[in-house]
PDB file of C-alpha atoms in Angstrom:
ATOM      1  CA  ASN A  20       0.000   0.000   0.000  1.00 63.00           C
ATOM      2  CA  LEU A  21       2.796   2.429   0.862  1.00 62.00           C
ATOM      3  CA  VAL A  22       4.676   1.626  -2.358  1.00 67.00           C
ATOM      4  CA  LEU A  23       1.563   2.227  -4.432  1.00 68.00           C
ATOM      5  CA  THR A  24       0.870   5.434  -2.518  1.00 65.00           C
ATOM      6  CA  ALA A  25       4.369   6.753  -3.206  1.00 63.00           C
ATOM      7  CA  SER A  26       4.280   5.653  -6.847  1.00 68.00           C
ATOM      8  CA  THR A  27       0.942   7.352  -7.431  1.00 67.00           C
ATOM      9  CA  PHE A  28       2.021  10.592  -5.793  1.00 64.00           C
ATOM     10  CA  HIS A  29       5.205  10.725  -7.868  1.00 64.00           C
ATOM     11  CA  ALA A  30       3.438   9.815 -11.105  1.00 63.00           C
ATOM     12  CA  PHE A  31       1.300  12.934 -10.733  1.00 62.00           C
ATOM     13  CA  SER A  32       3.763  15.440  -9.354  1.00 63.00           C
ATOM     14  CA  GLY A  33       3.844  17.629 -12.461  1.00 60.00           C
ATOM     15  CA  LYS A  34       2.141  20.897 -13.363  1.00 57.00           C
ATOM     16  CA  ARG A  35      -0.834  21.797 -11.218  1.00 61.00           C
ATOM     17  CA  THR A  36      -3.492  24.449 -10.916  1.00 67.00           C
ATOM     18  CA  GLY A  37      -4.515  26.348  -7.822  1.00 69.00           C
ATOM     19  CA  PHE A  38      -6.325  23.165  -6.796  1.00 78.00           C
ATOM     20  CA  ASP A  39      -5.022  22.116  -3.387  1.00 82.00           C
ATOM     21  CA  ARG A  40      -3.586  18.722  -4.228  1.00 82.00           C
ATOM     22  CA  ALA A  41      -2.137  18.244  -0.736  1.00 82.00           C
ATOM     23  CA  GLN A  42      -5.648  18.427   0.718  1.00 88.00           C
ATOM     24  CA  LEU A  43      -6.900  15.957  -1.891  1.00 90.00           C
ATOM     25  CA  TRP A  44      -4.189  13.481  -0.875  1.00 87.00           C
ATOM     26  CA  ARG A  45      -5.154  13.944   2.775  1.00 90.00           C
ATOM     27  CA  HIS A  46      -8.724  13.086   1.823  1.00 93.00           C
ATOM     28  CA  ALA A  47      -7.518  10.113  -0.228  1.00 92.00           C
ATOM     29  CA  LEU A  48      -5.456   8.686   2.639  1.00 91.00           C
ATOM     30  CA  ALA A  49      -8.322   9.187   5.090  1.00 94.00           C
ATOM     31  CA  SER A  50     -10.642   7.388   2.662  1.00 95.00           C
ATOM     32  CA  ALA A  51      -8.117   4.584   2.301  1.00 93.00           C
ATOM     33  CA  MET A  52      -7.934   4.097   6.064  1.00 93.00           C
ATOM     34  CA  ALA A  53     -11.720   4.282   6.397  1.00 95.00           C
ATOM     35  CA  GLY A  54     -12.226   1.771   3.591  1.00 96.00           C
ATOM     36  CA  GLU A  55      -9.793  -0.696   5.091  1.00 94.00           C
ATOM     37  CA  ARG A  56     -11.427  -0.352   8.509  1.00 94.00           C
ATOM     38  CA  ALA A  57     -14.952  -0.655   7.079  1.00 95.00           C
ATOM     39  CA  ALA A  58     -14.087  -3.873   5.265  1.00 96.00           C
ATOM     40  CA  LYS A  59     -12.678  -5.364   8.473  1.00 94.00           C
ATOM     41  CA  VAL A  60     -15.616  -4.261  10.618  1.00 92.00           C
ATOM     42  CA  LEU A  61     -18.065  -5.739   8.114  1.00 94.00           C
ATOM     43  CA  GLY A  62     -16.100  -8.971   7.806  1.00 94.00           C
ATOM     44  CA  LEU A  63     -15.552  -8.547   4.067  1.00 95.00           C
ATOM     45  CA  GLU A  64     -12.803 -10.316   2.129  1.00 89.00           C
ATOM     46  CA  MET A  65     -11.569  -7.146   0.465  1.00 92.00           C
ATOM     47  CA  ASP A  66      -7.794  -6.916   0.431  1.00 89.00           C
ATOM     48  CA  ASP A  67      -7.783  -3.874  -1.837  1.00 92.00           C
ATOM     49  CA  ALA A  68     -10.047  -1.695   0.332  1.00 95.00           C
ATOM     50  CA  PHE A  69      -7.142   0.617   1.223  1.00 93.00           C
ATOM     51  CA  VAL A  70      -6.128   1.120  -2.407  1.00 93.00           C
ATOM     52  CA  CYS A  71      -9.739   1.664  -3.509  1.00 95.00           C
ATOM     53  CA  GLY A  72     -10.008   4.534  -1.041  1.00 95.00           C
ATOM     54  CA  LEU A  73      -6.592   5.889  -1.938  1.00 92.00           C
ATOM     55  CA  LEU A  74      -7.261   6.061  -5.682  1.00 94.00           C
ATOM     56  CA  HIS A  75     -10.997   6.787  -5.790  1.00 96.00           C
ATOM     57  CA  ASP A  76     -10.447  10.462  -6.755  1.00 95.00           C
ATOM     58  CA  ILE A  77      -7.410   9.906  -8.996  1.00 93.00           C
ATOM     59  CA  GLY A  78      -9.404  11.252 -11.946  1.00 94.00           C
ATOM     60  CA  LYS A  79      -9.266  14.723 -10.389  1.00 94.00           C
ATOM     61  CA  VAL A  80      -5.481  14.587 -10.463  1.00 90.00           C
ATOM     62  CA  VAL A  81      -5.597  13.486 -14.104  1.00 90.00           C
ATOM     63  CA  PHE A  82      -7.684  16.557 -14.944  1.00 93.00           C
ATOM     64  CA  ASP A  83      -5.388  18.771 -12.864  1.00 90.00           C
ATOM     65  CA  VAL A  84      -2.282  17.533 -14.696  1.00 86.00           C
ATOM     66  CA  LEU A  85      -3.583  17.250 -18.262  1.00 89.00           C
ATOM     67  CA  TYR A  86      -6.122  20.095 -18.423  1.00 92.00           C
ATOM     68  CA  PRO A  87      -5.031  22.611 -15.776  1.00 90.00           C
ATOM     69  CA  ASP A  88      -6.867  25.654 -17.130  1.00 92.00           C
ATOM     70  CA  GLU A  89     -10.169  23.851 -17.612  1.00 95.00           C
ATOM     71  CA  PHE A  90      -9.910  22.063 -14.270  1.00 94.00           C
ATOM     72  CA  GLU A  91      -9.195  25.314 -12.474  1.00 92.00           C
ATOM     73  CA  ARG A  92     -12.446  26.582 -13.965  1.00 95.00           C
ATOM     74  CA  VAL A  93     -14.219  23.440 -12.730  1.00 96.00           C
ATOM     75  CA  VAL A  94     -12.996  23.978  -9.178  1.00 94.00           C
ATOM     76  CA  GLU A  95     -13.899  27.672  -9.216  1.00 94.00           C
ATOM     77  CA  GLN A  96     -17.425  26.971 -10.482  1.00 96.00           C
ATOM     78  CA  ALA A  97     -17.966  24.159  -7.970  1.00 96.00           C
ATOM     79  CA  GLN A  98     -16.883  26.418  -5.115  1.00 94.00           C
ATOM     80  CA  SER A  99     -18.740  29.547  -6.198  1.00 96.00           C
ATOM     81  CA  GLY A 100     -21.894  27.627  -7.093  1.00 97.00           C
ATOM     82  CA  HIS A 101     -21.842  25.391  -3.994  1.00 97.00           C
ATOM     83  CA  ARG A 102     -21.950  22.319  -6.209  1.00 97.00           C
ATOM     84  CA  PHE A 103     -20.410  18.879  -6.444  1.00 97.00           C
ATOM     85  CA  ILE A 104     -17.252  18.983  -8.512  1.00 96.00           C
ATOM     86  CA  ARG A 105     -18.354  15.895 -10.468  1.00 97.00           C
ATOM     87  CA  ASP A 106     -21.387  17.763 -11.845  1.00 98.00           C
ATOM     88  CA  VAL A 107     -19.290  20.666 -13.099  1.00 98.00           C
ATOM     89  CA  GLU A 108     -16.729  18.242 -14.579  1.00 98.00           C
ATOM     90  CA  CYS A 109     -19.487  16.703 -16.694  1.00 98.00           C
ATOM     91  CA  GLU A 110     -20.482  20.127 -17.991  1.00 98.00           C
ATOM     92  CA  ILE A 111     -16.942  21.161 -18.925  1.00 97.00           C
ATOM     93  CA  PHE A 112     -15.298  17.840 -19.849  1.00 97.00           C
ATOM     94  CA  GLY A 113     -18.329  15.731 -20.730  1.00 97.00           C
ATOM     95  CA  VAL A 114     -17.121  13.153 -18.205  1.00 98.00           C
ATOM     96  CA  ASN A 115     -16.435  13.156 -14.458  1.00 98.00           C
ATOM     97  CA  HIS A 116     -13.405  12.203 -12.387  1.00 97.00           C
ATOM     98  CA  ALA A 117     -14.827   8.797 -11.439  1.00 98.00           C
ATOM     99  CA  GLU A 118     -15.175   7.778 -15.082  1.00 97.00           C
ATOM    100  CA  ILE A 119     -11.735   9.121 -16.006  1.00 97.00           C
ATOM    101  CA  GLY A 120     -10.228   7.386 -12.965  1.00 95.00           C
ATOM    102  CA  GLY A 121     -11.770   4.113 -14.113  1.00 96.00           C
ATOM    103  CA  VAL A 122     -10.266   4.566 -17.571  1.00 96.00           C
ATOM    104  CA  LEU A 123      -6.846   5.219 -16.008  1.00 93.00           C
ATOM    105  CA  ALA A 124      -7.179   2.124 -13.811  1.00 93.00           C
ATOM    106  CA  ASP A 125      -7.917   0.024 -16.907  1.00 95.00           C
ATOM    107  CA  HIS A 126      -4.951   1.599 -18.709  1.00 93.00           C
ATOM    108  CA  TRP A 127      -2.670   0.768 -15.780  1.00 89.00           C
ATOM    109  CA  ASN A 128      -4.026  -2.801 -15.779  1.00 91.00           C
ATOM    110  CA  LEU A 129      -5.149  -2.474 -12.191  1.00 90.00           C
ATOM    111  CA  PRO A 130      -7.426  -5.252 -10.881  1.00 92.00           C
ATOM    112  CA  PRO A 131     -11.007  -5.034 -12.201  1.00 95.00           C
ATOM    113  CA  ALA A 132     -12.402  -4.716  -8.666  1.00 95.00           C
ATOM    114  CA  LEU A 133     -10.228  -1.645  -8.057  1.00 94.00           C
ATOM    115  CA  ALA A 134     -11.157  -0.107 -11.408  1.00 96.00           C
ATOM    116  CA  GLY A 135     -14.815  -0.718 -10.600  1.00 97.00           C
ATOM    117  CA  ALA A 136     -14.547   0.918  -7.180  1.00 97.00           C
ATOM    118  CA  ILE A 137     -12.952   3.999  -8.734  1.00 97.00           C
ATOM    119  CA  ARG A 138     -15.434   4.181 -11.612  1.00 98.00           C
ATOM    120  CA  TRP A 139     -18.581   3.626  -9.545  1.00 97.00           C
ATOM    121  CA  HIS A 140     -17.824   5.139  -6.135  1.00 97.00           C
ATOM    122  CA  HIS A 141     -20.444   7.868  -6.695  1.00 97.00           C
ATOM    123  CA  THR A 142     -22.965   5.528  -8.344  1.00 97.00           C
ATOM    124  CA  PRO A 143     -22.379   2.024  -6.915  1.00 96.00           C
ATOM    125  CA  ARG A 144     -25.905   0.942  -7.822  1.00 93.00           C
ATOM    126  CA  GLU A 145     -24.834   1.168 -11.486  1.00 94.00           C
ATOM    127  CA  ALA A 146     -21.929  -1.245 -11.034  1.00 93.00           C
ATOM    128  CA  SER A 147     -22.667  -4.462 -12.886  1.00 85.00           C
ATOM    129  CA  GLU A 148     -19.676  -6.057 -11.174  1.00 89.00           C
ATOM    130  CA  HIS A 149     -17.679  -5.265  -8.046  1.00 94.00           C
ATOM    131  CA  ALA A 150     -20.570  -3.399  -6.459  1.00 96.00           C
ATOM    132  CA  THR A 151     -19.317  -4.300  -2.966  1.00 97.00           C
ATOM    133  CA  GLU A 152     -16.017  -2.533  -3.588  1.00 97.00           C
ATOM    134  CA  ALA A 153     -17.864   0.495  -4.957  1.00 98.00           C
ATOM    135  CA  HIS A 154     -20.196   0.586  -1.924  1.00 98.00           C
ATOM    136  CA  VAL A 155     -17.319   0.299   0.557  1.00 98.00           C
ATOM    137  CA  THR A 156     -15.449   3.084  -1.242  1.00 98.00           C
ATOM    138  CA  ALA A 157     -18.556   5.300  -1.219  1.00 98.00           C
ATOM    139  CA  VAL A 158     -18.852   4.808   2.553  1.00 97.00           C
ATOM    140  CA  ALA A 159     -15.134   5.468   3.049  1.00 97.00           C
ATOM    141  CA  ASP A 160     -15.317   8.651   0.977  1.00 96.00           C
ATOM    142  CA  PHE A 161     -18.241   9.897   3.070  1.00 96.00           C
ATOM    143  CA  ALA A 162     -16.518   8.992   6.357  1.00 95.00           C
ATOM    144  CA  ALA A 163     -13.414  10.953   5.340  1.00 94.00           C
ATOM    145  CA  HIS A 164     -15.568  13.983   4.510  1.00 94.00           C
ATOM    146  CA  GLN A 165     -17.380  13.716   7.837  1.00 92.00           C
ATOM    147  CA  ALA A 166     -14.057  13.582   9.675  1.00 92.00           C
ATOM    148  CA  ALA A 167     -12.944  16.754   7.822  1.00 91.00           C
ATOM    149  CA  LEU A 168      -9.653  15.134   6.855  1.00 91.00           C
ATOM    150  CA  GLY A 169      -8.590  16.884   3.680  1.00 90.00           C
ATOM    151  CA  GLU A 170     -10.708  18.376   0.899  1.00 90.00           C
ATOM    152  CA  SER A 171     -11.823  17.023  -2.433  1.00 90.00           C
ATOM    153  CA  GLY A 172     -12.863  20.211  -4.232  1.00 90.00           C
ATOM    154  CA  ASN A 173     -16.612  20.068  -3.678  1.00 94.00           C
ATOM    155  CA  GLY A 174     -18.419  23.321  -3.038  1.00 94.00           C
ATOM    156  CA  CYS A 175     -21.074  21.635  -0.903  1.00 95.00           C
ATOM    157  CA  ALA A 176     -21.324  19.085   1.896  1.00 94.00           C
ATOM    158  CA  ALA A 177     -21.042  15.385   1.130  1.00 94.00           C
ATOM    159  CA  GLN A 178     -24.253  13.396   0.867  1.00 94.00           C
ATOM    160  CA  ALA A 179     -24.641  10.262   2.973  1.00 95.00           C
ATOM    161  CA  PRO A 180     -24.579   7.213   0.652  1.00 96.00           C
ATOM    162  CA  GLN A 181     -27.779   5.674   1.988  1.00 97.00           C
ATOM    163  CA  GLU A 182     -27.904   3.007  -0.719  1.00 96.00           C
ATOM    164  CA  SER A 183     -24.428   1.863   0.262  1.00 97.00           C
ATOM    165  CA  PHE A 184     -25.354   1.841   3.949  1.00 97.00           C
ATOM    166  CA  GLU A 185     -28.289  -0.409   3.128  1.00 97.00           C
ATOM    167  CA  ALA A 186     -26.382  -2.641   0.701  1.00 97.00           C
ATOM    168  CA  LEU A 187     -23.602  -3.268   3.234  1.00 97.00           C
ATOM    169  CA  GLY A 188     -25.778  -3.308   6.352  1.00 96.00           C
ATOM    170  CA  ILE A 189     -23.959  -0.285   7.795  1.00 95.00           C
ATOM    171  CA  THR A 190     -25.352   0.684  11.205  1.00 94.00           C
ATOM    172  CA  ASP A 191     -24.803   3.671  13.470  1.00 92.00           C
ATOM    173  CA  VAL A 192     -22.380   1.504  15.438  1.00 92.00           C
ATOM    174  CA  HIS A 193     -20.325   0.880  12.291  1.00 92.00           C
ATOM    175  CA  LEU A 194     -20.266   4.596  11.501  1.00 91.00           C
ATOM    176  CA  LYS A 195     -19.166   5.411  15.042  1.00 89.00           C
ATOM    177  CA  THR A 196     -16.340   2.874  14.729  1.00 89.00           C
ATOM    178  CA  LEU A 197     -15.165   4.541  11.510  1.00 90.00           C
ATOM    179  CA  GLU A 198     -15.441   7.963  13.109  1.00 87.00           C
ATOM    180  CA  ASP A 199     -13.343   6.868  16.088  1.00 88.00           C
ATOM    181  CA  GLU A 200     -10.755   5.319  13.783  1.00 87.00           C
ATOM    182  CA  LEU A 201     -10.401   8.494  11.733  1.00 90.00           C
ATOM    183  CA  CYS A 202     -10.133  10.654  14.848  1.00 86.00           C
ATOM    184  CA  THR A 203      -6.730   9.058  15.412  1.00 86.00           C
ATOM    185  CA  ALA A 204      -5.670   9.131  11.751  1.00 87.00           C
ATOM    186  CA  ASP A 205      -4.732  12.783  11.327  1.00 84.00           C
ATOM    187  CA  GLU A 206      -1.222  12.393  12.710  1.00 84.00           C
ATOM    188  CA  ARG A 207      -0.551   9.242  10.675  1.00 85.00           C
ATOM    189  CA  ILE A 208      -1.735  10.961   7.503  1.00 86.00           C
ATOM    190  CA  GLY A 209       0.547  13.913   8.211  1.00 82.00           C
ATOM    191  CA  GLU A 210       3.494  11.570   8.719  1.00 81.00           C
ATOM    192  CA  ILE A 211       2.868   9.813   5.400  1.00 77.00           C
ATOM    193  CA  LEU A 212       2.487  13.085   3.524  1.00 75.00           C
ATOM    194  CA  GLY A 213       5.634  14.351   5.199  1.00 73.00           C
ATOM    195  CA  ILE A 214       7.704  11.714   3.448  1.00 66.00           C
ATOM    196  CA  LEU A 215       6.101  12.143   0.044  1.00 62.00           C
ATOM    197  CA  VAL A 216       6.582  14.864  -2.540  1.00 52.00           C
ATOM    198  CA  ILE A 217       3.154  16.195  -3.415  1.00 48.00           C
TER     199      ILE A 217
END
């Protein structure tokens, strides 16, 4: 997991916009930790839960690197309009970061379950395969937002993934466990980011 984290960070260390990539990586690491914990708490055989959380927003970094001017406009419009960044991405690029992230995962020959989690983390009900991974990643993404660990560029608050809660049987006790786990994660995330060039 640490090797993949470092490799991913370095692969996308080029030109950037005013988008706060450091905060995105904080969010990604928090999501990774939440996903791994959720899988364990739920008793799921999901060895790639950490990586699913880590890479779920990788499409945003792709936009930031390849189309900096357009992506800067996306971020500005999401913030000023109090909107989800994925909706503005669709308007400007015709595709959102989840879809682009899934394409990148396929290009990198990452496991299909990981590609599915990235591609469907906002719409897990649409996943024809690997829906469990997509649901776990949706829950992890939400938990990271609730813990206020990092930012992902949205101009509005995250929506609770009720369908994923129901699909996985997530209870208030599970959510409290994730919350408690993330309360202790801030220092660990800072340590990891401290060793990486972002």
